[in-house]
Amino acid sequence: MSHVFPRHCHSDLPTAVGGEGCYLIDAEGKRYFDGSGGAAVSCLGHSNQRVRDAIKAQVEKLAFAHTGFLTSEPAEALADLLIANAPGDLDRVYFVSGGSEAVESAIKLARQYHVERGEPQRRHLIARRQSYHGNTIGALSAGGNAWRRQQFAPLLVEMSHIAPCYDYAERPEGESLEAYGLRVADELEAEILRLGTDSVMAFIAEPVVGATLGAVPSVPGYFRRVREICDTYGVLLILDEVMCGMGRTGHLFACDAEGIAPDILCIAKGLGAGYQPIGAMLCSKQIYETIANGTGFFQHGHTYLGHPVAAAAGLAVVQEMLENDLPAQVQARGAYLQSALEARFGQHAHIGDIRGRGLFRGLEFVADRSTKEPFDPKLGIAGKLKKAAFAEGLICYPMPGTRDGRHGDHVLLAPPFIATEAELDEMIDRLSRAVDTVMAGL
């Protein structure tokens, strides 16, 4: 009997014993194509020698040094490399152990920044419906997914949630993409005015919404307008690139596709590529100097900040991406994947939308393509798709509640950047068989 507390108490999971390229191998020898990179994590696959060697070398040299006393060479080198490639005037890197920690750090830094610059009344954080920012209390409060929030609602911090930029389901017929984008972006201004122009500290958003919407990018002009609104009212822009960043959408930083830069940026997942748990919060020079010239102390912290082994792994991952120009490869493979998905599923009676950027793609399932009506949640489409795909040797990321936290189903695909076109075709074949199995059982 296992003493591990699993994600689901009634699950009977196979044991992973090996990884090779894009595949995971269980104790029975079955191979699974990692079509979602776990949760958009394993961007370099499961056997990258450079990263393995970096981890081994760092462990032999130094395993741990608490950042309350010492810094470390790999943390300094990784911070330098990230900032050298970061957008805008991002200038400092705060290393943590994962995405939720990065978002918590960002929220607290935004608050302390305004306090130290003499505006302690700025306390409100605005986010979006159907966003996902993590599972700690602060990050869950920022997230806009009703299903995840429901049972913890009495514990959550009050935050505002405006409309997402989700044109497939929420753009009225006849409204142009540009007009729609500006309209929903202007909801941010309306909420700032409602709360009080001097009371909002930050707005947080995912450049491409991952887990809760299924790889939904914004429409052209949306984030430029958001940036403009934030600048007008002195509101910090926090971009959560935990899932969509680090090359996943074809740019090292996802916001590069929008032509904007945030004040604070959160990364994780692909930063460590699954080899070590690591995340980071990047902030602008202005924010850092406000703290440095004030108290000089960011009142926050975790034990494993800047962990040397995790930083060494992250450094090797980013070097691998840059030296092999993997973001460009992601763009090319992503275009191939989109075309292949459209060829296979574009006319499917129950797939209403195929979307995304780079190797970050989502398929939304509907009961009726013409009306975009989602399936009845009681059918459990997402859960059945996950089970059927796994039986076919495919790990993908189906989720329910796409539309409002309860209704709607999608599958998220986020294969490793190293996947060949032949392997992407194989992924689609396996997914197609799984979809056929589920739909035949309805």
XYZ file of C-alpha atoms in Angstrom:
442
model
C 0.000 0.000 0.000
C 1.313 3.433 -0.957
C 1.741 6.158 1.636
C 1.993 8.864 -1.033
C -0.882 11.381 -0.944
C -1.837 11.442 -4.657
C -3.679 14.138 -6.575
C -6.735 11.868 -6.678
C -7.299 9.396 -3.864
C -8.924 6.801 -6.128
C -6.325 6.837 -8.887
C -4.208 3.796 -9.666
C -1.197 5.240 -11.431
C 1.581 3.375 -13.231
C 5.099 4.038 -11.982
C 7.409 6.074 -14.197
C 10.858 4.490 -14.351
C 12.488 6.154 -17.344
C 12.430 8.939 -19.874
C 13.811 9.041 -23.389
C 13.432 12.063 -25.639
C 9.729 12.884 -25.851
C 8.659 9.667 -24.129
C 8.074 8.506 -20.562
C 8.345 4.799 -19.731
C 6.484 2.984 -16.968
C 7.475 -0.054 -14.922
C 5.706 -2.375 -17.378
C 7.734 -0.989 -20.270
C 4.878 0.982 -21.849
C 5.965 4.173 -23.591
C 3.898 7.356 -23.425
C 4.384 10.293 -25.776
C 4.517 13.362 -23.525
C 2.160 15.486 -25.579
C 1.663 18.076 -22.867
C 5.149 18.113 -21.378
C 3.443 17.164 -18.111
C 1.924 20.610 -17.614
C 3.935 22.461 -20.293
C 7.090 21.702 -18.311
C 9.282 19.201 -20.185
C 10.289 21.455 -23.055
C 13.612 19.665 -23.697
C 12.280 16.146 -23.310
C 13.384 13.696 -20.665
C 17.005 12.914 -21.453
C 18.880 16.125 -22.206
C 22.528 15.377 -21.485
C 23.627 18.978 -21.070
C 21.151 19.618 -18.268
C 21.898 16.296 -16.579
C 25.609 17.036 -16.612
C 25.067 20.537 -15.221
C 23.064 19.164 -12.294
C 25.651 16.493 -11.508
C 28.518 18.969 -11.672
C 26.748 21.442 -9.383
C 25.865 18.794 -6.801
C 29.507 17.764 -6.672
C 30.548 21.390 -6.167
C 27.827 22.903 -3.977
C 24.353 21.590 -3.221
C 22.867 24.383 -1.116
C 23.673 27.803 0.301
C 20.946 29.866 1.947
C 20.510 33.228 0.216
C 20.279 34.985 3.570
C 24.023 34.468 3.806
C 25.487 33.768 0.349
C 24.778 34.015 -3.345
C 25.963 31.367 -5.823
C 27.640 31.297 -9.209
C 24.815 29.532 -11.102
C 22.170 31.894 -9.703
C 24.211 34.946 -10.751
C 24.893 33.496 -14.205
C 21.257 32.546 -14.811
C 20.032 35.972 -13.710
C 22.513 37.645 -16.073
C 21.396 35.454 -18.984
C 17.697 36.043 -18.369
C 18.079 39.812 -18.081
C 20.275 39.951 -21.197
C 17.330 38.501 -23.135
C 14.420 40.015 -21.215
C 12.035 42.611 -22.691
C 11.840 46.253 -21.692
C 13.746 47.386 -18.621
C 13.400 44.200 -16.587
C 16.571 44.228 -14.555
C 16.396 41.955 -11.511
C 15.553 38.278 -10.989
C 14.094 36.776 -7.815
C 14.430 32.986 -7.928
C 11.808 30.721 -6.361
C 10.795 27.073 -6.639
C 7.759 27.249 -8.918
C 4.986 29.238 -10.536
C 2.739 29.804 -7.537
C 5.695 31.165 -5.559
C 6.592 33.468 -8.451
C 3.065 34.901 -8.537
C 2.920 35.304 -4.745
C 6.237 37.153 -4.923
C 4.935 39.410 -7.689
C 1.782 40.334 -5.780
C 3.715 41.157 -2.614
C 6.373 43.121 -4.508
C 3.690 45.180 -6.250
C 2.200 46.078 -2.874
C 5.530 46.910 -1.235
C 6.605 49.002 -4.231
C 3.603 51.303 -3.835
C 4.017 51.466 -0.053
C 7.662 52.477 -0.398
C 6.906 55.144 -2.975
C 4.351 56.748 -0.684
C 1.071 55.337 -2.007
C -0.003 52.811 0.638
C -3.636 53.195 -0.437
C -2.911 51.144 -3.563
C -4.117 47.702 -2.554
C -6.357 46.289 -5.293
C -5.230 43.646 -7.780
C -7.233 43.197 -10.974
C -7.118 39.898 -12.859
C -9.296 38.149 -15.445
C -12.046 35.558 -15.398
C -10.919 32.046 -16.362
C -7.285 32.815 -15.581
C -4.987 30.530 -13.627
C -2.156 31.911 -11.526
C -1.366 29.134 -9.064
C -2.717 27.290 -6.052
C -1.354 29.132 -3.029
C -3.883 31.422 -1.363
C -2.708 34.664 -2.960
C -2.233 33.130 -6.401
C -5.590 31.332 -6.178
C -7.226 34.614 -5.208
C -5.812 36.199 -8.337
C -6.927 33.291 -10.502
C -10.359 33.529 -12.054
C -11.354 29.868 -12.342
C -14.585 29.340 -10.396
C -14.143 25.579 -9.939
C -10.699 25.923 -8.354
C -11.795 28.794 -6.124
C -15.169 27.507 -4.932
C -14.427 25.518 -1.785
C -11.658 27.875 -0.664
C -13.659 31.072 -1.266
C -13.921 32.011 2.442
C -10.118 32.031 2.658
C -9.389 34.041 -0.480
C -8.321 37.659 -0.705
C -10.834 39.894 -2.454
C -9.692 40.721 -5.983
C -11.408 41.990 -9.136
C -11.890 39.890 -12.253
C -12.662 41.383 -15.648
C -13.340 39.635 -18.963
C -10.686 37.495 -20.605
C -9.722 38.078 -24.227
C -11.475 34.948 -25.512
C -12.784 35.768 -28.951
C -14.003 32.263 -29.918
C -16.652 32.186 -27.203
C -17.148 35.834 -26.256
C -16.747 37.976 -29.389
C -20.171 38.799 -30.881
C -20.761 38.089 -34.547
C -19.983 41.145 -36.618
C -17.479 42.695 -34.203
C -13.940 42.849 -35.606
C -11.042 41.300 -33.729
C -9.490 44.723 -33.163
C -12.722 46.274 -31.888
C -13.313 43.317 -29.598
C -9.775 43.496 -28.210
C -10.056 47.184 -27.428
C -13.482 46.739 -25.868
C -12.415 44.027 -23.434
C -9.142 45.815 -22.683
C -11.158 48.898 -21.779
C -12.857 46.841 -19.067
C -9.570 47.289 -17.199
C -9.942 51.069 -17.293
C -13.566 50.826 -16.198
C -12.608 48.657 -13.207
C -9.789 51.026 -12.224
C -12.257 53.917 -12.299
C -14.769 51.906 -10.247
C -12.225 50.982 -7.570
C -10.585 54.406 -7.503
C -7.739 55.591 -9.707
C -5.288 55.776 -6.809
C -6.256 52.453 -5.197
C -5.204 49.844 -7.796
C -1.701 48.423 -7.455
C -1.495 45.980 -10.392
C -3.165 44.055 -13.186
C -2.131 40.432 -13.786
C -2.703 38.393 -16.942
C -1.344 35.446 -18.916
C -0.208 36.476 -22.430
C -1.568 33.130 -23.669
C -4.056 31.591 -21.233
C -3.098 27.988 -20.585
C -4.729 25.517 -18.214
C -8.148 27.113 -17.781
C -8.918 28.268 -21.339
C -6.717 25.974 -23.418
C -4.020 28.034 -25.173
C -6.012 31.200 -25.885
C -3.883 34.103 -27.174
C -5.101 37.671 -27.141
C -6.327 39.369 -30.291
C -4.171 42.044 -32.005
C -3.919 45.287 -30.047
C -5.324 43.991 -26.761
C -2.131 44.019 -24.703
C -0.914 47.298 -26.224
C -4.107 48.913 -24.948
C -3.682 47.208 -21.543
C -0.139 48.560 -21.281
C -1.413 52.038 -22.147
C -4.126 51.894 -19.468
C -1.672 50.706 -16.819
C 0.711 53.549 -17.652
C -2.095 56.114 -17.518
C -3.145 55.193 -13.991
C 0.183 54.176 -12.443
C -0.866 50.521 -12.278
C 1.840 47.848 -12.510
C 1.456 45.251 -15.251
C 2.275 41.717 -14.084
C 2.499 39.099 -16.811
C 2.214 35.470 -15.768
C 4.294 33.452 -18.234
C 4.648 30.434 -15.965
C 3.033 28.159 -18.551
C 3.328 30.088 -21.820
C 6.855 31.488 -21.375
C 10.396 30.214 -21.844
C 10.084 29.499 -25.559
C 6.750 27.666 -25.407
C 4.935 30.063 -27.749
C 7.894 30.684 -30.063
C 9.568 33.497 -28.118
C 11.797 33.166 -25.078
C 9.344 35.522 -23.364
C 5.750 35.250 -24.578
C 5.087 38.991 -24.304
C 7.582 39.623 -27.120
C 4.829 38.561 -29.529
C 2.657 41.395 -28.182
C 5.314 44.072 -28.580
C 5.074 45.111 -24.933
C 7.030 44.631 -21.722
C 5.619 44.195 -18.205
C 6.764 45.752 -14.965
C 6.902 42.320 -13.322
C 7.113 38.977 -15.103
C 6.666 35.464 -13.691
C 8.268 32.346 -15.177
C 8.693 28.728 -14.088
C 7.852 25.337 -15.712
C 10.000 25.520 -18.868
C 12.737 27.402 -16.997
C 13.777 24.137 -15.346
C 12.285 21.898 -18.051
C 11.319 19.448 -15.317
C 14.909 18.662 -14.353
C 14.695 20.790 -11.217
C 11.888 22.790 -9.559
C 12.603 26.449 -10.273
C 10.699 29.622 -11.014
C 11.508 33.302 -11.091
C 10.013 36.740 -10.783
C 11.645 39.446 -12.905
C 11.063 43.109 -12.114
C 11.935 46.444 -13.657
C 14.871 48.579 -12.633
C 12.480 51.224 -11.302
C 10.750 48.778 -8.979
C 14.019 47.367 -7.695
C 15.542 50.789 -7.101
C 12.439 51.935 -5.240
C 12.986 49.114 -2.746
C 16.771 49.534 -2.733
C 16.524 53.277 -2.052
C 13.808 52.775 0.547
C 13.946 50.064 3.185
C 16.386 48.019 1.107
C 14.534 44.882 2.161
C 11.854 42.998 0.213
C 9.800 41.577 3.067
C 9.355 38.134 1.582
C 11.342 34.929 1.194
C 11.463 31.141 0.918
C 14.064 28.626 2.039
C 15.010 27.472 -1.443
C 15.382 30.876 -3.132
C 18.141 30.687 -5.730
C 18.898 27.037 -4.996
C 22.297 26.391 -6.649
C 21.386 23.024 -8.208
C 18.071 24.334 -9.534
C 19.814 27.462 -10.882
C 22.465 25.321 -12.578
C 19.727 23.307 -14.255
C 17.890 26.465 -15.329
C 21.089 27.949 -16.716
C 21.728 24.840 -18.808
C 18.117 24.843 -20.039
C 18.203 28.474 -21.182
C 21.629 28.021 -22.774
C 20.285 25.020 -24.670
C 17.326 27.057 -25.908
C 19.371 30.047 -27.020
C 22.371 28.292 -28.518
C 20.141 25.988 -30.574
C 17.596 28.729 -31.366
C 14.789 26.545 -30.074
C 12.217 29.369 -29.997
C 12.539 29.616 -33.797
C 12.175 25.852 -34.048
C 9.075 26.088 -31.858
C 7.566 28.595 -34.286
C 8.189 26.274 -37.234
C 7.018 23.123 -35.468
C 4.048 25.049 -34.071
C 2.931 26.081 -37.552
C 3.250 22.467 -38.668
C 1.268 21.251 -35.663
C -1.514 23.774 -36.218
C -1.845 22.767 -39.877
C -1.840 19.075 -38.998
C -4.458 19.564 -36.279
C -6.670 21.527 -38.651
C -6.296 18.852 -41.330
C -7.309 16.117 -38.892
C -9.877 17.879 -36.719
C -10.881 21.044 -38.600
C -14.210 19.595 -39.722
C -14.846 17.424 -36.681
C -18.459 17.723 -35.554
C -17.467 18.234 -31.914
C -14.290 20.325 -32.117
C -15.193 23.977 -32.352
C -11.823 25.714 -32.175
C -8.141 24.873 -32.680
C -5.910 27.639 -31.379
C -2.669 28.679 -29.755
C 0.882 29.785 -30.499
C 4.055 27.806 -31.082
C 3.966 24.400 -29.414
C 1.116 25.501 -27.174
C -2.161 24.440 -28.779
C -5.697 23.874 -27.582
C -8.728 22.084 -28.992
C -12.125 23.095 -27.620
C -14.875 20.484 -27.690
C -18.505 21.429 -28.272
C -21.834 19.648 -28.516
C -22.785 21.798 -31.513
C -20.276 23.542 -33.794
C -22.794 25.987 -35.230
C -23.937 27.346 -31.869
C -20.641 26.672 -30.005
C -22.723 25.097 -27.242
C -20.514 23.106 -24.849
C -21.236 19.562 -23.726
C -23.222 18.914 -20.567
C -20.667 18.818 -17.705
C -22.288 15.582 -16.474
C -20.790 13.791 -19.495
C -17.270 14.335 -18.145
C -15.744 14.771 -21.608
C -12.355 16.044 -20.416
C -11.856 13.210 -17.948
C -12.828 10.611 -20.532
C -10.423 12.133 -23.072
C -7.547 12.010 -20.598
C -8.220 8.346 -19.830
C -8.657 7.341 -23.470
C -5.518 9.205 -24.561
C -3.479 7.624 -21.770
C -4.646 4.183 -22.894
C -3.333 5.087 -26.367
C 0.061 5.981 -24.890
C -0.487 9.748 -25.023
C -0.114 12.174 -22.149
C -2.157 15.312 -22.878
C -3.866 17.940 -20.732
C -7.680 17.838 -20.946
C -9.584 20.208 -18.651
C -13.269 20.834 -17.950
C -14.845 24.201 -17.197
C -13.396 26.048 -20.184
C -16.197 28.592 -20.453
C -16.980 29.453 -16.859
C -15.300 26.959 -14.549
C -18.090 24.435 -15.030
C -19.167 24.253 -18.673
C -16.873 23.482 -21.603
C -14.026 21.075 -22.304
C -10.657 21.439 -23.975
C -7.428 19.552 -24.538
C -4.113 21.363 -24.167
C -1.104 20.161 -26.164
C 2.414 21.281 -25.212
C 4.911 18.742 -26.574
C 8.668 19.056 -26.066
C 10.447 21.545 -28.328
C 12.588 18.686 -29.665
C 9.601 16.788 -31.115
C 10.012 15.945 -34.804
C 7.238 16.365 -37.346
C 6.879 12.570 -37.408
C 6.447 12.519 -33.630
C 3.858 15.307 -33.812
C 1.982 13.240 -36.405
C 2.120 10.272 -34.042
C 0.735 12.457 -31.236
C -2.173 13.501 -33.437
C -2.861 9.888 -34.439
C -3.059 8.846 -30.798
C -5.237 11.816 -29.900
C -7.532 11.083 -32.849
C -8.074 7.514 -31.694
C -8.826 8.740 -28.175
C -11.330 11.308 -29.459
C -13.039 8.622 -31.575
C -13.301 6.352 -28.547
C -14.876 9.039 -26.362
C -17.301 10.315 -28.985
C -18.405 6.793 -29.881
C -19.406 6.276 -26.275
C -21.700 9.290 -26.044
